[in-house]
GROMACS .gro file of C-alpha atoms in nm:
model
  498
    1MET     CA    1   4.010   0.741  -4.010
    2GLU     CA    2   4.184   1.090  -3.948
    3ALA     CA    3   4.254   0.985  -3.658
    4TYR     CA    4   4.487   0.721  -3.912
    5ARG     CA    5   4.609   1.064  -4.108
    6GLN     CA    6   4.954   0.979  -4.087
    7GLU     CA    7   4.992   0.669  -4.176
    8ILE     CA    8   4.801   0.689  -4.426
    9ILE     CA    9   5.000   0.942  -4.544
   10VAL     CA   10   5.310   0.818  -4.490
   11SER     CA   11   5.217   0.425  -4.666
   12ALA     CA   12   5.166   0.683  -4.947
   13LEU     CA   13   5.499   0.792  -4.980
   14ILE     CA   14   5.585   0.476  -4.870
   15ALA     CA   15   5.416   0.281  -5.190
   16TYR     CA   16   5.508   0.494  -5.437
   17MET     CA   17   5.900   0.470  -5.367
   18SER     CA   18   5.840   0.087  -5.430
   19PHE     CA   19   5.688   0.164  -5.754
   20CYS     CA   20   5.966   0.395  -5.787
   21VAL     CA   21   6.232   0.094  -5.754
   22LEU     CA   22   6.022  -0.161  -5.958
   23THR     CA   23   5.981   0.088  -6.251
   24GLY     CA   24   6.335   0.149  -6.204
   25LEU     CA   25   6.465  -0.162  -6.250
   26TRP     CA   26   6.123  -0.233  -6.540
   27ALA     CA   27   6.324  -0.006  -6.769
   28MET     CA   28   6.673  -0.109  -6.683
   29LYS     CA   29   6.603  -0.471  -6.901
   30ARG     CA   30   6.470  -0.199  -7.200
   31THR     CA   31   6.767   0.041  -7.117
   32GLN     CA   32   6.973  -0.159  -7.431
   33ASN     CA   33   7.182   0.133  -7.502
   34SER     CA   34   7.255   0.477  -7.483
   35SER     CA   35   6.997   0.603  -7.695
   36ASP     CA   36   6.709   0.424  -7.423
   37PHE     CA   37   6.880   0.567  -7.214
   38PHE     CA   38   6.901   0.937  -7.313
   39ILE     CA   39   6.554   0.875  -7.621
   40ALA     CA   40   6.407   0.563  -7.484
   41GLY     CA   41   6.433   0.510  -7.874
   42ARG     CA   42   6.242   0.803  -7.978
   43GLY     CA   43   5.971   0.579  -7.984
   44LEU     CA   44   5.713   0.670  -7.763
   45GLY     CA   45   5.316   0.743  -7.799
   46PRO     CA   46   5.193   1.057  -7.768
   47ILE     CA   47   5.006   1.039  -7.457
   48VAL     CA   48   5.292   0.911  -7.290
   49VAL     CA   49   5.468   1.245  -7.431
   50ALA     CA   50   5.200   1.499  -7.378
   51LEU     CA   51   5.196   1.352  -6.968
   52ALA     CA   52   5.576   1.326  -6.970
   53LEU     CA   53   5.553   1.684  -7.098
   54PHE     CA   54   5.318   1.930  -6.930
   55SER     CA   55   5.453   1.784  -6.529
   56SER     CA   56   5.832   1.784  -6.615
   57SER     CA   57   5.714   2.118  -6.591
   58LEU     CA   58   5.523   2.178  -6.276
   59SER     CA   59   5.731   1.942  -5.995
   60GLY     CA   60   5.838   2.017  -5.730
   61PHE     CA   61   5.897   2.361  -5.851
   62GLY     CA   62   5.512   2.393  -5.843
   63PHE     CA   63   5.369   2.246  -5.654
   64VAL     CA   64   5.633   2.309  -5.373
   65GLY     CA   65   5.766   2.671  -5.472
   66GLY     CA   66   5.453   2.743  -5.626
   67PRO     CA   67   5.232   2.740  -5.359
   68GLY     CA   68   5.545   2.969  -5.200
   69LEU     CA   69   5.512   3.161  -5.328
   70VAL     CA   70   5.225   3.263  -5.311
   71TYR     CA   71   5.207   3.254  -4.975
   72SER     CA   72   5.516   3.483  -4.994
   73ILE     CA   73   5.452   3.779  -5.200
   74GLY     CA   74   5.072   3.722  -5.278
   75VAL     CA   75   4.980   3.720  -5.646
   76SER     CA   76   5.301   3.777  -5.867
   77SER     CA   77   5.385   3.441  -5.928
   78PHE     CA   78   5.028   3.382  -6.095
   79TRP     CA   79   5.205   3.544  -6.401
   80MET     CA   80   5.426   3.242  -6.374
   81VAL     CA   81   5.107   2.967  -6.445
   82ILE     CA   82   4.913   3.187  -6.729
   83ILE     CA   83   5.160   3.275  -6.928
   84SER     CA   84   5.305   2.928  -6.931
   85SER     CA   85   5.034   2.840  -7.098
   86ILE     CA   86   5.116   3.008  -7.409
   87GLY     CA   87   5.492   2.908  -7.374
   88PHE     CA   88   5.335   2.550  -7.424
   89SER     CA   89   5.154   2.619  -7.788
   90LEU     CA   90   5.510   2.904  -7.891
   91GLY     CA   91   5.659   2.669  -7.819
   92PHE     CA   92   5.557   2.351  -8.047
   93PHE     CA   93   5.483   2.593  -8.235
   94LEU     CA   94   5.885   2.740  -8.283
   95VAL     CA   95   6.093   2.408  -8.167
   96ALA     CA   96   5.847   2.051  -8.241
   97LYS     CA   97   5.857   2.009  -8.588
   98PRO     CA   98   6.217   2.110  -8.629
   99ILE     CA   99   6.360   1.938  -8.325
  100ARG     CA  100   6.230   1.615  -8.448
  101MET     CA  101   6.321   1.633  -8.798
  102ILE     CA  102   6.705   1.695  -8.734
  103ALA     CA  103   6.677   1.380  -8.469
  104GLU     CA  104   6.578   1.193  -8.754
  105LEU     CA  105   6.827   1.326  -9.000
  106ARG     CA  106   7.107   1.300  -8.756
  107ASP     CA  107   7.101   1.023  -8.552
  108CYS     CA  108   7.072   1.287  -8.231
  109LEU     CA  109   7.107   1.186  -7.881
  110SER     CA  110   7.063   1.517  -7.718
  111LEU     CA  111   6.960   1.858  -7.773
  112PRO     CA  112   7.349   1.964  -7.829
  113ASP     CA  113   7.391   1.721  -8.071
  114VAL     CA  114   7.031   1.930  -8.301
  115VAL     CA  115   7.210   2.229  -8.192
  116ALA     CA  116   7.585   2.164  -8.343
  117ALA     CA  117   7.355   2.002  -8.684
  118ARG     CA  118   7.203   2.328  -8.692
  119TYR     CA  119   7.478   2.555  -8.633
  120ASN     CA  120   7.763   2.321  -8.811
  121SER     CA  121   7.999   2.404  -8.484
  122GLU     CA  122   8.063   2.200  -8.189
  123MET     CA  123   8.158   2.600  -8.027
  124VAL     CA  124   7.850   2.592  -7.992
  125ARG     CA  125   7.737   2.221  -7.880
  126LEU     CA  126   8.016   2.249  -7.564
  127LEU     CA  127   7.862   2.602  -7.491
  128ILE     CA  128   7.451   2.430  -7.445
  129ALA     CA  129   7.627   2.210  -7.288
  130ILE     CA  130   7.790   2.389  -7.026
  131THR     CA  131   7.423   2.616  -7.018
  132ILE     CA  132   7.243   2.301  -6.916
  133VAL     CA  133   7.497   2.139  -6.683
  134LEU     CA  134   7.526   2.491  -6.464
  135GLY     CA  135   7.155   2.548  -6.552
  136VAL     CA  136   7.114   2.146  -6.376
  137MET     CA  137   7.259   2.223  -6.081
  138GLY     CA  138   7.021   2.521  -5.987
  139TYR     CA  139   6.735   2.357  -6.138
  140LEU     CA  140   6.793   1.944  -6.050
  141ALA     CA  141   6.902   2.194  -5.645
  142THR     CA  142   6.532   2.231  -5.654
  143GLN     CA  143   6.373   1.929  -5.700
  144ILE     CA  144   6.619   1.782  -5.386
  145LEU     CA  145   6.451   1.976  -5.204
  146ALA     CA  146   6.102   2.011  -5.254
  147MET     CA  147   6.199   1.651  -5.226
  148ALA     CA  148   6.316   1.679  -4.829
  149VAL     CA  149   6.068   1.932  -4.776
  150VAL     CA  150   5.810   1.740  -4.760
  151MET     CA  151   5.917   1.402  -4.684
  152GLN     CA  152   6.101   1.631  -4.383
  153ALA     CA  153   5.703   1.781  -4.281
  154ILE     CA  154   5.547   1.438  -4.386
  155LEU     CA  155   5.751   1.226  -4.110
  156SER     CA  156   5.862   1.430  -3.842
  157GLY     CA  157   5.385   1.410  -3.739
  158THR     CA  158   5.516   1.084  -3.685
  159GLU     CA  159   5.638   0.937  -3.438
  160THR     CA  160   5.884   0.714  -3.500
  161PHE     CA  161   6.128   1.026  -3.658
  162ALA     CA  162   5.916   1.286  -3.537
  163ASN     CA  163   6.320   1.488  -3.486
  164ILE     CA  164   6.393   1.423  -3.850
  165GLY     CA  165   6.652   1.659  -4.038
  166LEU     CA  166   6.666   1.817  -4.379
  167VAL     CA  167   6.925   1.632  -4.431
  168THR     CA  168   6.874   1.271  -4.335
  169SER     CA  169   6.564   1.383  -4.551
  170VAL     CA  170   6.776   1.521  -4.873
  171VAL     CA  171   6.993   1.109  -4.826
  172ILE     CA  172   6.630   0.919  -4.817
  173SER     CA  173   6.500   1.113  -5.069
  174SER     CA  174   6.803   1.177  -5.342
  175ALA     CA  175   6.857   0.744  -5.285
  176VAL     CA  176   6.598   0.656  -5.379
  177LEU     CA  177   6.607   0.889  -5.680
  178ILE     CA  178   6.928   0.794  -5.807
  179PHE     CA  179   6.878   0.444  -5.771
  180TYR     CA  180   6.572   0.503  -5.959
  181CYS     CA  181   6.758   0.691  -6.270
  182VAL     CA  182   7.038   0.464  -6.222
  183THR     CA  183   6.814   0.138  -6.376
  184GLY     CA  184   6.624   0.272  -6.620
  185GLY     CA  185   6.703   0.643  -6.756
  186ILE     CA  186   6.416   0.837  -6.967
  187ILE     CA  187   6.279   0.547  -6.958
  188ALA     CA  188   6.123   0.503  -6.643
  189SER     CA  189   6.076   0.874  -6.562
  190VAL     CA  190   5.837   0.904  -6.850
  191TYR     CA  191   5.616   0.552  -6.803
  192THR     CA  192   5.561   0.678  -6.423
  193ASP     CA  193   5.465   1.041  -6.591
  194VAL     CA  194   5.141   0.874  -6.733
  195VAL     CA  195   5.064   0.783  -6.469
  196GLN     CA  196   5.168   1.091  -6.217
  197GLY     CA  197   4.982   1.341  -6.498
  198ALA     CA  198   4.716   1.124  -6.453
  199ILE     CA  199   4.767   1.188  -6.000
  200MET     CA  200   4.822   1.543  -6.075
  201MET     CA  201   4.544   1.675  -6.264
  202VAL     CA  202   4.261   1.470  -6.048
  203ALA     CA  203   4.429   1.606  -5.734
  204GLY     CA  204   4.479   1.938  -5.859
  205THR     CA  205   4.082   1.967  -5.942
  206LEU     CA  206   3.968   1.806  -5.647
  207ILE     CA  207   4.263   2.012  -5.375
  208LEU     CA  208   4.155   2.276  -5.545
  209PHE     CA  209   3.772   2.170  -5.393
  210THR     CA  210   3.934   2.117  -5.080
  211ALA     CA  211   4.084   2.539  -5.050
  212THR     CA  212   3.755   2.682  -5.121
  213SER     CA  213   3.618   2.477  -4.819
  214VAL     CA  214   3.788   2.591  -4.580
  215PHE     CA  215   3.612   2.904  -4.527
  216ASP     CA  216   3.306   2.958  -4.566
  217GLY     CA  217   3.318   3.190  -4.848
  218GLY     CA  218   3.510   2.981  -5.066
  219ILE     CA  219   3.830   3.127  -5.225
  220GLN     CA  220   3.683   3.490  -5.296
  221GLU     CA  221   3.631   3.492  -4.818
  222ALA     CA  222   4.008   3.403  -4.861
  223THR     CA  223   4.155   3.676  -5.091
  224ALA     CA  224   3.906   3.961  -4.879
  225ILE     CA  225   4.078   3.819  -4.578
  226ILE     CA  226   4.474   3.917  -4.744
  227LEU     CA  227   4.333   4.175  -4.918
  228ALA     CA  228   4.215   4.349  -4.528
  229ASP     CA  229   4.493   4.315  -4.459
  230ASP     CA  230   4.778   4.345  -4.785
  231GLY     CA  231   4.589   4.486  -5.044
  232GLU     CA  232   4.953   4.506  -5.286
  233ALA     CA  233   5.012   4.142  -5.186
  234ILE     CA  234   4.636   4.039  -5.349
  235MET     CA  235   4.653   4.327  -5.683
  236PRO     CA  236   4.771   4.250  -5.985
  237PHE     CA  237   5.116   4.210  -5.953
  238GLY     CA  238   5.139   4.130  -5.640
  239ALA     CA  239   5.362   4.194  -5.409
  240GLY     CA  240   5.675   4.180  -5.646
  241GLY     CA  241   5.540   4.418  -5.801
  242MET     CA  242   5.463   4.519  -6.173
  243MET     CA  243   5.877   4.417  -6.318
  244ILE     CA  244   5.848   4.110  -6.123
  245ALA     CA  245   5.544   3.962  -6.227
  246LEU     CA  246   5.593   4.084  -6.625
  247GLY     CA  247   5.981   3.970  -6.592
  248TRP     CA  248   5.822   3.622  -6.517
  249ALA     CA  249   5.592   3.676  -6.764
  250PHE     CA  250   5.869   3.725  -7.025
  251VAL     CA  251   6.035   3.490  -6.922
  252PHE     CA  252   5.812   3.246  -6.818
  253GLY     CA  253   5.630   3.335  -7.157
  254LEU     CA  254   5.992   3.243  -7.371
  255GLY     CA  255   6.111   3.066  -7.236
  256LEU     CA  256   5.871   2.753  -7.210
  257ALA     CA  257   6.036   2.660  -7.492
  258GLY     CA  258   6.418   2.698  -7.461
  259GLN     CA  259   6.329   2.443  -7.147
  260PRO     CA  260   6.655   2.098  -7.224
  261HIS     CA  261   6.375   1.929  -7.026
  262LEU     CA  262   6.063   1.994  -7.191
  263ILE     CA  263   6.232   2.036  -7.556
  264THR     CA  264   6.372   1.748  -7.514
  265LYS     CA  265   6.137   1.450  -7.542
  266MET     CA  266   5.985   1.730  -7.847
  267MET     CA  267   6.263   1.467  -7.993
  268MET     CA  268   6.085   1.069  -7.849
  269ASN     CA  269   5.785   1.052  -8.022
  270ARG     CA  270   5.740   0.822  -8.266
  271ASN     CA  271   5.544   1.059  -8.575
  272MET     CA  272   5.527   1.406  -8.586
  273THR     CA  273   5.141   1.339  -8.661
  274ASP     CA  274   5.133   1.346  -8.221
  275ASN     CA  275   5.260   1.688  -8.190
  276ARG     CA  276   4.869   1.717  -8.339
  277ILE     CA  277   4.739   1.536  -7.992
  278ILE     CA  278   5.072   1.548  -7.735
  279LEU     CA  279   4.977   1.997  -7.754
  280PRO     CA  280   4.608   2.013  -7.607
  281MET     CA  281   4.647   1.758  -7.433
  282SER     CA  282   4.957   1.867  -7.220
  283LEU     CA  283   4.843   2.249  -7.207
  284PHE     CA  284   4.552   2.058  -7.087
  285GLY     CA  285   4.716   1.907  -6.791
  286TYR     CA  286   4.911   2.149  -6.725
  287VAL     CA  287   4.659   2.427  -6.652
  288MET     CA  288   4.475   2.158  -6.418
  289ALA     CA  289   4.739   2.076  -6.193
  290ALA     CA  290   4.817   2.450  -6.170
  291LEU     CA  291   4.502   2.424  -5.948
  292LEU     CA  292   4.698   2.359  -5.705
  293TRP     CA  293   4.977   2.615  -5.682
  294ILE     CA  294   4.719   2.877  -5.692
  295SER     CA  295   4.434   2.724  -5.462
  296ILE     CA  296   4.725   2.613  -5.266
  297GLY     CA  297   4.881   2.955  -5.173
  298VAL     CA  298   4.568   3.203  -5.127
  299VAL     CA  299   4.472   2.995  -4.886
  300MET     CA  300   4.726   2.851  -4.665
  301ARG     CA  301   4.847   3.254  -4.699
  302ALA     CA  302   4.425   3.380  -4.497
  303ALA     CA  303   4.467   3.107  -4.300
  304VAL     CA  304   4.780   3.208  -4.150
  305ILE     CA  305   4.641   3.600  -4.122
  306ASP     CA  306   4.307   3.505  -3.991
  307GLY     CA  307   4.440   3.258  -3.718
  308ILE     CA  308   4.360   2.943  -3.819
  309ILE     CA  309   4.728   2.806  -3.844
  310PRO     CA  310   5.050   2.982  -3.696
  311PRO     CA  311   5.245   3.149  -3.972
  312LEU     CA  312   5.486   2.851  -4.126
  313ASN     CA  313   5.843   2.783  -4.089
  314LEU     CA  314   5.918   2.881  -4.440
  315PRO     CA  315   5.692   2.954  -4.693
  316ASP     CA  316   5.775   2.599  -4.873
  317ASP     CA  317   5.611   2.468  -4.625
  318ALA     CA  318   5.331   2.578  -4.740
  319ALA     CA  319   5.139   2.266  -4.945
  320SER     CA  320   5.320   2.011  -4.696
  321VAL     CA  321   5.072   2.256  -4.399
  322PHE     CA  322   4.782   2.217  -4.637
  323LEU     CA  323   4.811   1.868  -4.692
  324SER     CA  324   4.816   1.769  -4.322
  325VAL     CA  325   4.516   2.050  -4.242
  326PHE     CA  326   4.275   2.042  -4.427
  327ALA     CA  327   4.299   1.796  -4.648
  328ASN     CA  328   4.123   1.432  -4.680
  329PRO     CA  329   4.364   1.173  -4.529
  330LEU     CA  330   4.368   0.965  -4.881
  331LEU     CA  331   4.374   1.306  -5.111
  332ALA     CA  332   4.672   1.453  -4.853
  333GLY     CA  333   4.792   1.015  -4.939
  334ILE     CA  334   4.740   1.016  -5.330
  335VAL     CA  335   4.856   1.467  -5.339
  336PHE     CA  336   5.196   1.354  -5.129
  337ALA     CA  337   5.239   1.122  -5.403
  338GLY     CA  338   5.180   1.287  -5.684
  339LEU     CA  339   5.434   1.516  -5.527
  340PHE     CA  340   5.682   1.341  -5.553
  341ALA     CA  341   5.560   1.153  -5.830
  342ALA     CA  342   5.665   1.476  -6.031
  343ILE     CA  343   5.933   1.577  -5.817
  344MET     CA  344   6.074   1.261  -5.979
  345SER     CA  345   6.008   1.241  -6.270
  346THR     CA  346   6.113   1.569  -6.318
  347SER     CA  347   6.470   1.490  -6.087
  348ASP     CA  348   6.525   1.226  -6.364
  349ALA     CA  349   6.484   1.431  -6.689
  350PHE     CA  350   6.728   1.736  -6.549
  351LEU     CA  351   6.951   1.480  -6.446
  352ASN     CA  352   6.900   1.214  -6.739
  353ILE     CA  353   7.027   1.600  -7.004
  354GLY     CA  354   7.267   1.624  -6.757
  355THR     CA  355   7.432   1.309  -6.823
  356ALA     CA  356   7.423   1.368  -7.166
  357ALA     CA  357   7.542   1.714  -7.140
  358ILE     CA  358   7.905   1.596  -6.939
  359ILE     CA  359   7.902   1.197  -7.156
  360HIS     CA  360   7.830   1.271  -7.530
  361ASP     CA  361   7.818   1.601  -7.598
  362ILE     CA  362   8.142   1.809  -7.408
  363PRO     CA  363   8.331   1.486  -7.492
  364LYS     CA  364   8.250   1.510  -7.860
  365ALA     CA  365   8.256   1.957  -7.904
  366ILE     CA  366   8.628   1.941  -7.788
  367ARG     CA  367   8.808   1.586  -7.934
  368GLY     CA  368   8.518   1.471  -8.186
  369HIS     CA  369   8.364   1.199  -8.050
  370SER     CA  370   8.188   1.117  -7.721
  371LEU     CA  371   8.278   0.847  -7.428
  372ASN     CA  372   8.314   0.479  -7.479
  373ASN     CA  373   8.091   0.217  -7.321
  374GLU     CA  374   7.796   0.506  -7.286
  375LEU     CA  375   7.553   0.352  -7.146
  376MET     CA  376   7.801   0.261  -6.777
  377TRP     CA  377   7.977   0.640  -6.770
  378ALA     CA  378   7.563   0.727  -6.800
  379ARG     CA  379   7.490   0.557  -6.503
  380VAL     CA  380   7.835   0.687  -6.286
  381VAL     CA  381   7.792   0.992  -6.414
  382THR     CA  382   7.450   1.030  -6.325
  383VAL     CA  383   7.490   0.906  -5.885
  384LEU     CA  384   7.834   1.233  -5.940
  385LEU     CA  385   7.532   1.473  -6.062
  386ALA     CA  386   7.283   1.367  -5.779
  387LEU     CA  387   7.506   1.393  -5.577
  388ALA     CA  388   7.637   1.760  -5.626
  389ALA     CA  389   7.309   1.851  -5.705
  390ALA     CA  390   7.184   1.737  -5.320
  391GLY     CA  391   7.503   1.921  -5.200
  392PHE     CA  392   7.407   2.282  -5.345
  393ALA     CA  393   7.105   2.259  -5.239
  394LEU     CA  394   7.174   2.245  -4.909
  395TYR     CA  395   7.415   2.500  -4.924
  396SER     CA  396   7.154   2.704  -5.069
  397HIS     CA  397   6.933   2.652  -4.828
  398PHE     CA  398   7.184   2.663  -4.499
  399ARG     CA  399   7.258   2.963  -4.632
  400ASP     CA  400   7.021   3.195  -4.686
  401ALA     CA  401   6.710   2.997  -4.652
  402THR     CA  402   6.621   3.034  -5.032
  403LEU     CA  403   6.323   2.966  -5.175
  404VAL     CA  404   6.227   2.649  -5.431
  405GLY     CA  405   6.020   2.900  -5.618
  406LEU     CA  406   6.335   3.135  -5.611
  407LEU     CA  407   6.577   2.882  -5.693
  408GLY     CA  408   6.334   2.643  -6.008
  409ALA     CA  409   6.330   3.068  -6.152
  410PHE     CA  410   6.753   3.055  -6.130
  411GLY     CA  411   6.743   2.762  -6.359
  412TRP     CA  412   6.464   2.898  -6.554
  413GLY     CA  413   6.641   3.168  -6.621
  414THR     CA  414   6.914   3.077  -6.744
  415PHE     CA  415   6.810   2.816  -6.952
  416ALA     CA  416   6.579   3.026  -7.162
  417ALA     CA  417   6.823   3.290  -7.202
  418SER     CA  418   7.031   3.035  -7.319
  419ILE     CA  419   6.879   2.833  -7.522
  420PHE     CA  420   6.576   3.043  -7.642
  421PRO     CA  421   6.736   3.256  -7.894
  422VAL     CA  422   6.985   2.952  -8.042
  423VAL     CA  423   6.683   2.667  -8.050
  424ALA     CA  424   6.387   2.886  -8.082
  425VAL     CA  425   6.464   3.149  -8.275
  426GLY     CA  426   6.766   2.957  -8.455
  427LEU     CA  427   6.535   2.675  -8.587
  428ASN     CA  428   6.394   2.901  -8.753
  429TRP     CA  429   6.587   3.173  -8.865
  430ARG     CA  430   6.751   3.020  -9.197
  431GLY     CA  431   7.045   3.393  -9.106
  432ALA     CA  432   7.122   3.293  -8.735
  433ASN     CA  433   7.455   3.248  -8.772
  434VAL     CA  434   7.756   3.081  -8.491
  435ALA     CA  435   7.908   3.402  -8.435
  436GLY     CA  436   7.489   3.571  -8.254
  437ALA     CA  437   7.512   3.142  -8.074
  438VAL     CA  438   7.802   3.212  -7.923
  439THR     CA  439   7.803   3.533  -7.833
  440ALA     CA  440   7.397   3.504  -7.649
  441ILE     CA  441   7.489   3.232  -7.493
  442PHE     CA  442   7.841   3.328  -7.337
  443ALA     CA  443   7.558   3.764  -7.228
  444ALA     CA  444   7.312   3.500  -7.096
  445LEU     CA  445   7.505   3.321  -6.862
  446THR     CA  446   7.770   3.555  -6.738
  447ILE     CA  447   7.462   3.769  -6.706
  448ASN     CA  448   7.209   3.493  -6.456
  449ILE     CA  449   7.535   3.382  -6.283
  450ALA     CA  450   7.702   3.725  -6.185
  451VAL     CA  451   7.278   3.774  -6.082
  452GLN     CA  452   7.260   3.550  -5.811
  453MET     CA  453   7.621   3.477  -5.663
  454ALA     CA  454   7.690   3.800  -5.652
  455GLY     CA  455   7.339   3.899  -5.522
  456ILE     CA  456   7.345   4.211  -5.749
  457THR     CA  457   6.961   4.387  -5.798
  458PHE     CA  458   6.788   4.604  -6.121
  459PRO     CA  459   6.575   4.951  -6.056
  460TYR     CA  460   6.292   4.901  -6.021
  461GLY     CA  461   6.238   4.600  -5.965
  462ILE     CA  462   6.406   4.401  -6.228
  463SER     CA  463   6.452   4.114  -6.251
  464GLY     CA  464   6.758   3.878  -6.352
  465PRO     CA  465   6.672   3.702  -6.557
  466LEU     CA  466   6.500   3.917  -6.772
  467VAL     CA  467   6.760   4.136  -6.853
  468ALA     CA  468   6.996   3.805  -6.962
  469PHE     CA  469   6.671   3.705  -7.183
  470LEU     CA  470   6.617   4.034  -7.350
  471SER     CA  471   6.993   4.097  -7.349
  472SER     CA  472   7.091   3.732  -7.490
  473MET     CA  473   6.763   3.798  -7.801
  474VAL     CA  474   6.871   4.137  -7.913
  475LEU     CA  475   7.283   3.983  -7.911
  476PHE     CA  476   7.138   3.660  -8.138
  477VAL     CA  477   7.007   3.880  -8.342
  478GLY     CA  478   7.243   4.166  -8.342
  479VAL     CA  479   7.583   4.001  -8.395
  480SER     CA  480   7.378   3.731  -8.613
  481LEU     CA  481   7.277   4.063  -8.848
  482LEU     CA  482   7.585   4.277  -8.830
  483THR     CA  483   7.794   3.911  -9.000
  484ARG     CA  484   7.830   3.629  -9.292
  485LYS     CA  485   7.544   3.501  -9.296
  486PRO     CA  486   7.601   3.106  -9.288
  487GLU     CA  487   7.578   2.809  -9.538
  488LEU     CA  488   7.342   2.566  -9.409
  489PRO     CA  489   7.409   2.235  -9.525
  490ALA     CA  490   7.144   2.075  -9.729
  491ASP     CA  491   6.923   1.929  -9.536
  492ILE     CA  492   6.921   2.143  -9.207
  493GLU     CA  493   6.806   2.408  -9.489
  494GLN     CA  494   6.501   2.206  -9.623
  495VAL     CA  495   6.417   2.112  -9.281
  496LEU     CA  496   6.441   2.481  -9.197
  497GLU     CA  497   6.170   2.595  -9.569
  498ILE     CA  498   5.877   2.322  -9.438
   0.00000   0.00000   0.00000
């Protein structure tokens, strides 16, 4: 079997991509209108929603970027994983019930629809829609870059595609993604989540056992090797330092309730009582799948230090090299397929919310109604948005070889700082008003974009997303308290009282 390792892995990849195409064709028959395309008609069961939620929170960011961050800066990124588990519970507590109720009352198709109903403001709708488009570009670029990195690692091990480049890998993976998203919309995404979510949970467990077998002393020996080489990397805050670790913990803990691709899925379940099932299932799945992030990163760093394998060309190669070198061929094929499944479904979710913002919310905020024939325009804009994100991914990579994990952190930070106060706090506090929401979103966008584009750094290793998040929260609460208390519509008032 070992002699056919690469053939098995490539076959798994081809099988999964074929599955994507067939799923897209199947879902196209069930996508009759824009409600089906964007929110699956609010008719999904709890298992589907639960698996879609946790798998969308990891995807290429967790499967490629996570191990890459551990490999490069040690345990600093563990704070993302650990605190995100708390973030799941907090997100459900703050958002799940009110967002589902408002979506039902006002027939909402998108998160900006819900926000516009809560604040009775088209300006807030517009700013949230712009935030989503900007954040999607960063985060979707993460997914596309992750797909390309993994595909290049797989195909370059074959004789036929030994010299395949990153650009070619981006083109191939994006073509499958675009077909899958255009035909099936969010229905294709969430139903494949059922399969890939199960694969991720099983793969995370099996990868942990595989990682422990690389060294005779298991993970303990791997950490001892890292400790002897660079003690700071294996200390509680890692090589990134205390402020970066705590900043990530803060942004990822609270910020999960501000991720539009996750909270939009909280609008899709058939019944609100399903949340009692969705939360524990999502949390369990996330913890099991996150084992891959931690175990691969630690073992790959130790293996390079110990001379078992040569240094990686890029930290983001950690997961693909581990699977190609240490994992059983069948397991490697399954995990690679699961990885592509996670990336594809999350990419579909981002394309979906980004497209909704462009064709539904921005026109509605500016001229009072969305585009005519939304379903057709949804498919056209999906193609254009995917192409733009692919271009941004390549530009970011070749300009400074940006890590997938850091690019994903920028997208996450943009969403967290802009959306968490307005949605997670605003759906639970009657005193939140339009002035506070507008000020918070504007401040969050300005800080995040300035930090990323101008390369601004803060003292003591304080991260830009943390500064943006704290500034946004303070301004949201402060401005709302200092300005006139809003008069809420009767139905929204009732929702906030429940």
